[in-house]
CSV table of C-alpha atoms in Angstrom, one decimal:
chain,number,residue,atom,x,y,z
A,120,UNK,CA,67.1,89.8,143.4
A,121,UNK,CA,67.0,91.9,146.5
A,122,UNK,CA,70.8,92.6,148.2
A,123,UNK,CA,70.8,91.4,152.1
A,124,UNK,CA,74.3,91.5,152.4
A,125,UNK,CA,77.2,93.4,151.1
A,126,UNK,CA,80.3,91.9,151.1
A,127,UNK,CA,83.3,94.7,150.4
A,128,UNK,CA,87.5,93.5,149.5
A,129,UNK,CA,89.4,96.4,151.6
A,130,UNK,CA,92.3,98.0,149.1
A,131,UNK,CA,90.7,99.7,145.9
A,132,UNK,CA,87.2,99.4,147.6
A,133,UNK,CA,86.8,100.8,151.6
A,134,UNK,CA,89.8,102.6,150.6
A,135,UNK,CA,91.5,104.5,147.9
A,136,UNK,CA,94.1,102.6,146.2
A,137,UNK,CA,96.8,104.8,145.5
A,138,UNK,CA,96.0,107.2,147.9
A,139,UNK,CA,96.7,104.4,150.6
A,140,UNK,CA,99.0,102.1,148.8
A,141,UNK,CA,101.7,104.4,146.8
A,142,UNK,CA,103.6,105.9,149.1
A,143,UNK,CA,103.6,103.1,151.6
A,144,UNK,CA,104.6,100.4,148.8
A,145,UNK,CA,107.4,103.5,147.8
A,146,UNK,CA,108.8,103.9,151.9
A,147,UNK,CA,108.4,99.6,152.2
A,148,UNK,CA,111.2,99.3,149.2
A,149,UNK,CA,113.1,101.9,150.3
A,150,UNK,CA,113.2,100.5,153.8
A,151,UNK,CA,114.0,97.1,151.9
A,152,UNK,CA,116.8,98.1,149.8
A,153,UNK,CA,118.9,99.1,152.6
A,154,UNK,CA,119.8,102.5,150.5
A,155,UNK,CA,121.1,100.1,147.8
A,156,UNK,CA,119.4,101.4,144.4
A,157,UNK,CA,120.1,98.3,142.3
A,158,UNK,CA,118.4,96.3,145.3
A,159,UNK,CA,115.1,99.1,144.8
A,160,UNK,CA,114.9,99.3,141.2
A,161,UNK,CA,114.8,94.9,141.4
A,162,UNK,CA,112.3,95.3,143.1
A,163,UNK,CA,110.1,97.9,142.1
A,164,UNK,CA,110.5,95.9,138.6
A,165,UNK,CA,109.5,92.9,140.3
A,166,UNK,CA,105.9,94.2,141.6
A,167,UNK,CA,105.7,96.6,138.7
A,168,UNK,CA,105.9,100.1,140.6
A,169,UNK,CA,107.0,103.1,139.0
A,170,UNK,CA,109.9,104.3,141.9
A,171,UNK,CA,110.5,108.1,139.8
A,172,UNK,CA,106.7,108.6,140.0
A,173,UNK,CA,106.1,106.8,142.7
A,174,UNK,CA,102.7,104.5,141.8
A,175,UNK,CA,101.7,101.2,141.9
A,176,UNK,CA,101.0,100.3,138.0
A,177,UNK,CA,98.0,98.7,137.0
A,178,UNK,CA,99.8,95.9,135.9
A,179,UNK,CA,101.2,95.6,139.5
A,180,UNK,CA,100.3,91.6,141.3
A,181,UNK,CA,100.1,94.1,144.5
A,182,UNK,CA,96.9,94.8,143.8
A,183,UNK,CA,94.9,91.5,144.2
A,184,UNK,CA,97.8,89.3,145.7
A,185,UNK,CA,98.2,88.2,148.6
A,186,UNK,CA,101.0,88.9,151.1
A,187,UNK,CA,102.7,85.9,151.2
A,188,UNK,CA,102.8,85.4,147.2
A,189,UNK,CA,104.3,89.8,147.3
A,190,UNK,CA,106.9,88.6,149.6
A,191,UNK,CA,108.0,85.3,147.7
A,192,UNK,CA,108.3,88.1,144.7
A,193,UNK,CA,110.4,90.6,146.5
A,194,UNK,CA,112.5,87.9,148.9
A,195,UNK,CA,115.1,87.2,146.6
A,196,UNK,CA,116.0,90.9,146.8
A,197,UNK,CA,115.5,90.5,150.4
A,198,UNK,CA,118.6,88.9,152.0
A,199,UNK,CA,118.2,90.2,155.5
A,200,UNK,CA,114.8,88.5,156.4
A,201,UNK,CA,113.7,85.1,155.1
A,202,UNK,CA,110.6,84.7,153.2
A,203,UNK,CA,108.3,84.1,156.7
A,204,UNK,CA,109.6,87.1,158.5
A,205,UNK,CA,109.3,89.4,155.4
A,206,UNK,CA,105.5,88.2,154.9
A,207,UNK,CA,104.9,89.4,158.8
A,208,UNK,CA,107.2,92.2,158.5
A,209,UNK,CA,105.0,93.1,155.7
A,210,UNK,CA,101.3,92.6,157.1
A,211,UNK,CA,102.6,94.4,160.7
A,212,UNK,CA,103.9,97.3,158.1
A,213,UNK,CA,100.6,97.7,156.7
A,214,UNK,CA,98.5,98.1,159.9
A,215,UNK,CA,100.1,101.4,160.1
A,216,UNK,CA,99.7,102.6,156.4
A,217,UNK,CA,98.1,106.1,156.2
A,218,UNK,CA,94.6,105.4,154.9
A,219,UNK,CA,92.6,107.5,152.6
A,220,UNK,CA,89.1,106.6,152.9
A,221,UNK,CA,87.0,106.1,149.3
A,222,UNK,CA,84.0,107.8,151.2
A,223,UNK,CA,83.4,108.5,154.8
A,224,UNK,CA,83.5,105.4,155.7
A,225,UNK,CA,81.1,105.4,159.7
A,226,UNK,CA,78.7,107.5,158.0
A,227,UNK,CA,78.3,105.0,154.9
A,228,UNK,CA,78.3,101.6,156.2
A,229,UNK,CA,75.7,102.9,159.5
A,230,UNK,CA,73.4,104.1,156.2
A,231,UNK,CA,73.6,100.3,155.3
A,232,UNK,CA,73.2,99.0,158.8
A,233,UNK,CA,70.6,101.3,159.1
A,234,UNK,CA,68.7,99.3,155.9
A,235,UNK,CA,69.4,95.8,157.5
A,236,UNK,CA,72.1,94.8,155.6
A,237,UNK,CA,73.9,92.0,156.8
A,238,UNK,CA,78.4,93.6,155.9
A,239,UNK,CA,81.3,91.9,155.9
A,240,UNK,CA,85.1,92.1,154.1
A,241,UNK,CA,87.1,89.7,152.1
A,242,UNK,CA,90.4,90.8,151.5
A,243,UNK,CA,93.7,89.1,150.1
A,244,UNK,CA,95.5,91.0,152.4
A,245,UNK,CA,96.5,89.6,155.8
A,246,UNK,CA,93.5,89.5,158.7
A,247,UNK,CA,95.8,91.3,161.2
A,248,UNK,CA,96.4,94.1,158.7
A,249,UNK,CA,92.8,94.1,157.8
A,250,UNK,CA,91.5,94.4,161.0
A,251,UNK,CA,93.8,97.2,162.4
A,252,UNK,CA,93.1,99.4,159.3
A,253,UNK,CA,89.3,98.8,160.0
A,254,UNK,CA,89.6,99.9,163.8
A,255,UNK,CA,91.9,102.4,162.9
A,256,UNK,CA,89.0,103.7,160.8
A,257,UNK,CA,86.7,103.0,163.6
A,258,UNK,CA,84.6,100.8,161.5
A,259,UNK,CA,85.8,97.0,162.5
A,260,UNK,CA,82.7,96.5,164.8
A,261,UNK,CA,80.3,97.7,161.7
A,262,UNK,CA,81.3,94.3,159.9
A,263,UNK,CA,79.5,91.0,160.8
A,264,UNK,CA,82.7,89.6,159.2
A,265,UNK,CA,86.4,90.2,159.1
A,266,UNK,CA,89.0,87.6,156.5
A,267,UNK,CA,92.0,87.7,155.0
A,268,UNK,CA,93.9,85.4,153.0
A,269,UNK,CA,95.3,83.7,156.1
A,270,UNK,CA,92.1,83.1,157.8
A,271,UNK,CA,91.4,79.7,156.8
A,272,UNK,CA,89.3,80.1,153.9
A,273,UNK,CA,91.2,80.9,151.0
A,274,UNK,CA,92.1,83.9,148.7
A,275,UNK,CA,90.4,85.7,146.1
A,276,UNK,CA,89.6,84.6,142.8
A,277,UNK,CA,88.2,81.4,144.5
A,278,UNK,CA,84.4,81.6,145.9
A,279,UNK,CA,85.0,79.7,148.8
A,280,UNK,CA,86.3,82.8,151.1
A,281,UNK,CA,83.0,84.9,149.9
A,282,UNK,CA,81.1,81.5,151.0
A,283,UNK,CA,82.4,81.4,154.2
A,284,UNK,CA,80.9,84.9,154.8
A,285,UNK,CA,77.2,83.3,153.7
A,286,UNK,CA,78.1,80.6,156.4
A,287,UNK,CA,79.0,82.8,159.2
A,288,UNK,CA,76.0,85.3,158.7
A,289,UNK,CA,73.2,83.2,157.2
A,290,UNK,CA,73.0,85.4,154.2
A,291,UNK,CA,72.1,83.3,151.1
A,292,UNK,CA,74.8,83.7,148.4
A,293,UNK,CA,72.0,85.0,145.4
A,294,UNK,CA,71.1,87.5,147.8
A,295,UNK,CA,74.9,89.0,148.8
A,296,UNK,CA,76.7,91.6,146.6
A,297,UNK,CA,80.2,91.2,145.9
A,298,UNK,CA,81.9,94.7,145.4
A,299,UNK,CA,85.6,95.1,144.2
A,300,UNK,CA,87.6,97.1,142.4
A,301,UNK,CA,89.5,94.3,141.1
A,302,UNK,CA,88.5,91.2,138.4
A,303,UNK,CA,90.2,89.3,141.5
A,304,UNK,CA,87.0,90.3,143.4
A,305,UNK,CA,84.5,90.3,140.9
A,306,UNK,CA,85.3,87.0,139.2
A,307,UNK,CA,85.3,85.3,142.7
A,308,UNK,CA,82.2,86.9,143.0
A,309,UNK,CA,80.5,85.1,140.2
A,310,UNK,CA,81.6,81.8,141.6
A,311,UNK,CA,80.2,82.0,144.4
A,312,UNK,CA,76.8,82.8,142.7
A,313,UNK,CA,77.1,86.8,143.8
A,314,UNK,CA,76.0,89.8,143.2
A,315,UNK,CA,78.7,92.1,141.7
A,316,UNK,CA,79.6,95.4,141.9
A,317,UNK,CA,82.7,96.6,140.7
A,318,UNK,CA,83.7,100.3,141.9
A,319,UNK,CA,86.4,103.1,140.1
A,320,UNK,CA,88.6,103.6,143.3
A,321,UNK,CA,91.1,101.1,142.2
A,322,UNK,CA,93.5,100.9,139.5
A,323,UNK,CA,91.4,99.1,137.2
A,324,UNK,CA,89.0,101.0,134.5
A,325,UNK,CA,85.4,101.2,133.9
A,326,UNK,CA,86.1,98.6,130.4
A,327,UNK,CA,88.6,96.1,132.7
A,328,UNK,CA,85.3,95.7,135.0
A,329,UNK,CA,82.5,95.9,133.0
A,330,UNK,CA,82.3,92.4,131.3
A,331,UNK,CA,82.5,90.4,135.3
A,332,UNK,CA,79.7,93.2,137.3
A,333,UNK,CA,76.3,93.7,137.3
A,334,UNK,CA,77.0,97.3,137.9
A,335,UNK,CA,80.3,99.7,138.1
A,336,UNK,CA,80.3,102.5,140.0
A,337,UNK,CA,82.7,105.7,140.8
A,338,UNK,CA,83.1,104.5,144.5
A,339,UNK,CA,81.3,103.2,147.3
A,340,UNK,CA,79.1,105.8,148.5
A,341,UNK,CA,76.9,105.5,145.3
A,342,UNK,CA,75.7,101.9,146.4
A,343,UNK,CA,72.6,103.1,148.7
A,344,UNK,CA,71.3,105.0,145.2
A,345,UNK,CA,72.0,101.7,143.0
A,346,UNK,CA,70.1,99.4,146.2
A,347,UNK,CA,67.4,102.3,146.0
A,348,UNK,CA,66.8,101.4,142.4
């Protein structure tokens, strides 16, 4: 079935996990904490990162959660900000993250523009975030569509946020490729009646993807060979 659309999840997938996420989730619990070390090491328990080596583990709910279910984990550890202010806190925090690009990203997505595909995200982060990393990147007008978990149509694993995209662009489900670096992504994928393709640039293997995609790849930038095919 030929691919009219792509629709890519942000973290893991536009960008490089732990080259983004790691040392922003490290400066966000130290920040947190208020130099309290019992407070951090709570926390980093709680979300499962690693504070001596500083990474998010693959075990972590970080990686396909979304913000408001990462700050009902951390508030309890949290007394200065209730649970609402800590979920905006959080979301304004990660506009600013330092991004690390899985591929040059203008170049990549104007290739698939260029073919007359149809792009849009779909991330469990929040739309604010998602949107200020993507015009940060000077990519946001590139995408057709732009959600979040707090968008109104609902977070990953359920299809209904990927068929909002179909809705809003016109693009037939069958014909729309999923890609994620997460089973979050790839298993809402398949609900929806997707495409998938699963990508290396997460924290999840080759093995922990293979079984939910129609393809895996090392990153992003090997999709124009694979639509080629």
């Amino acid at each position: 079935m030929p691919v009219d659309a792509l629709l890519f999840d942000k973290d893991g997938t536009l960008f490089d996990f732990a080259k983004t996420w790691n040392r922003w989730t490290g400066r966000m619990l130290e920040l947190l904490s208020e130099g309290d070390a019992d407070r951090l090491r709570a926390m980093a328990a709680a979300i499962d990162f690693d504070p001596e080596a500083g990474e998010i583990l693959p075990s972590s709910m970080v990686i396909a959660s979304t913000n408001r279910q990462v700050a009902e984990e951390l508030a309890p550890y949290v007394p200065q900000m209730d649970v609402d202010t800590l979920e905006q806190y959080m979301a304004e925090s990660a506009g600013e993250a330092d991004l690390a690009e899985a591929v040059p990203l203008a170049a990549f997505l104007d290739d698939l523009l260029s073919r007359g595909k149809v792009l849009g995200v779909m991330t469990n982060d929040a739309e604010l975030s998602a949107k200020s990393q993507l015009s940060r990147s000077g990519v946001l007008d590139r995408f057709a569509f732009v959600a979040g978990f707090d968008s109104g149509h609902g977070a990953k694993p359920d299809p209904d946020p990927l068929l909002a995209f179909c809705t809003a662009t016109g693009v037939l489900p069958e014909r729309t490729a999923m890609v994620g670096d997460s089973l979050h992504d790839l298993i809402a994928g398949s609900a929806a009646g997707m495409q998938r393709i699963g990508v290396l640039t997460g924290l999840a293997g080759a093995a922990d993807l293979e079984a939910h995609a129609d393809v895996v790849l090392p990153d992003i930038g090997y999709i124009p060979a694979w639509l080629d095919r």
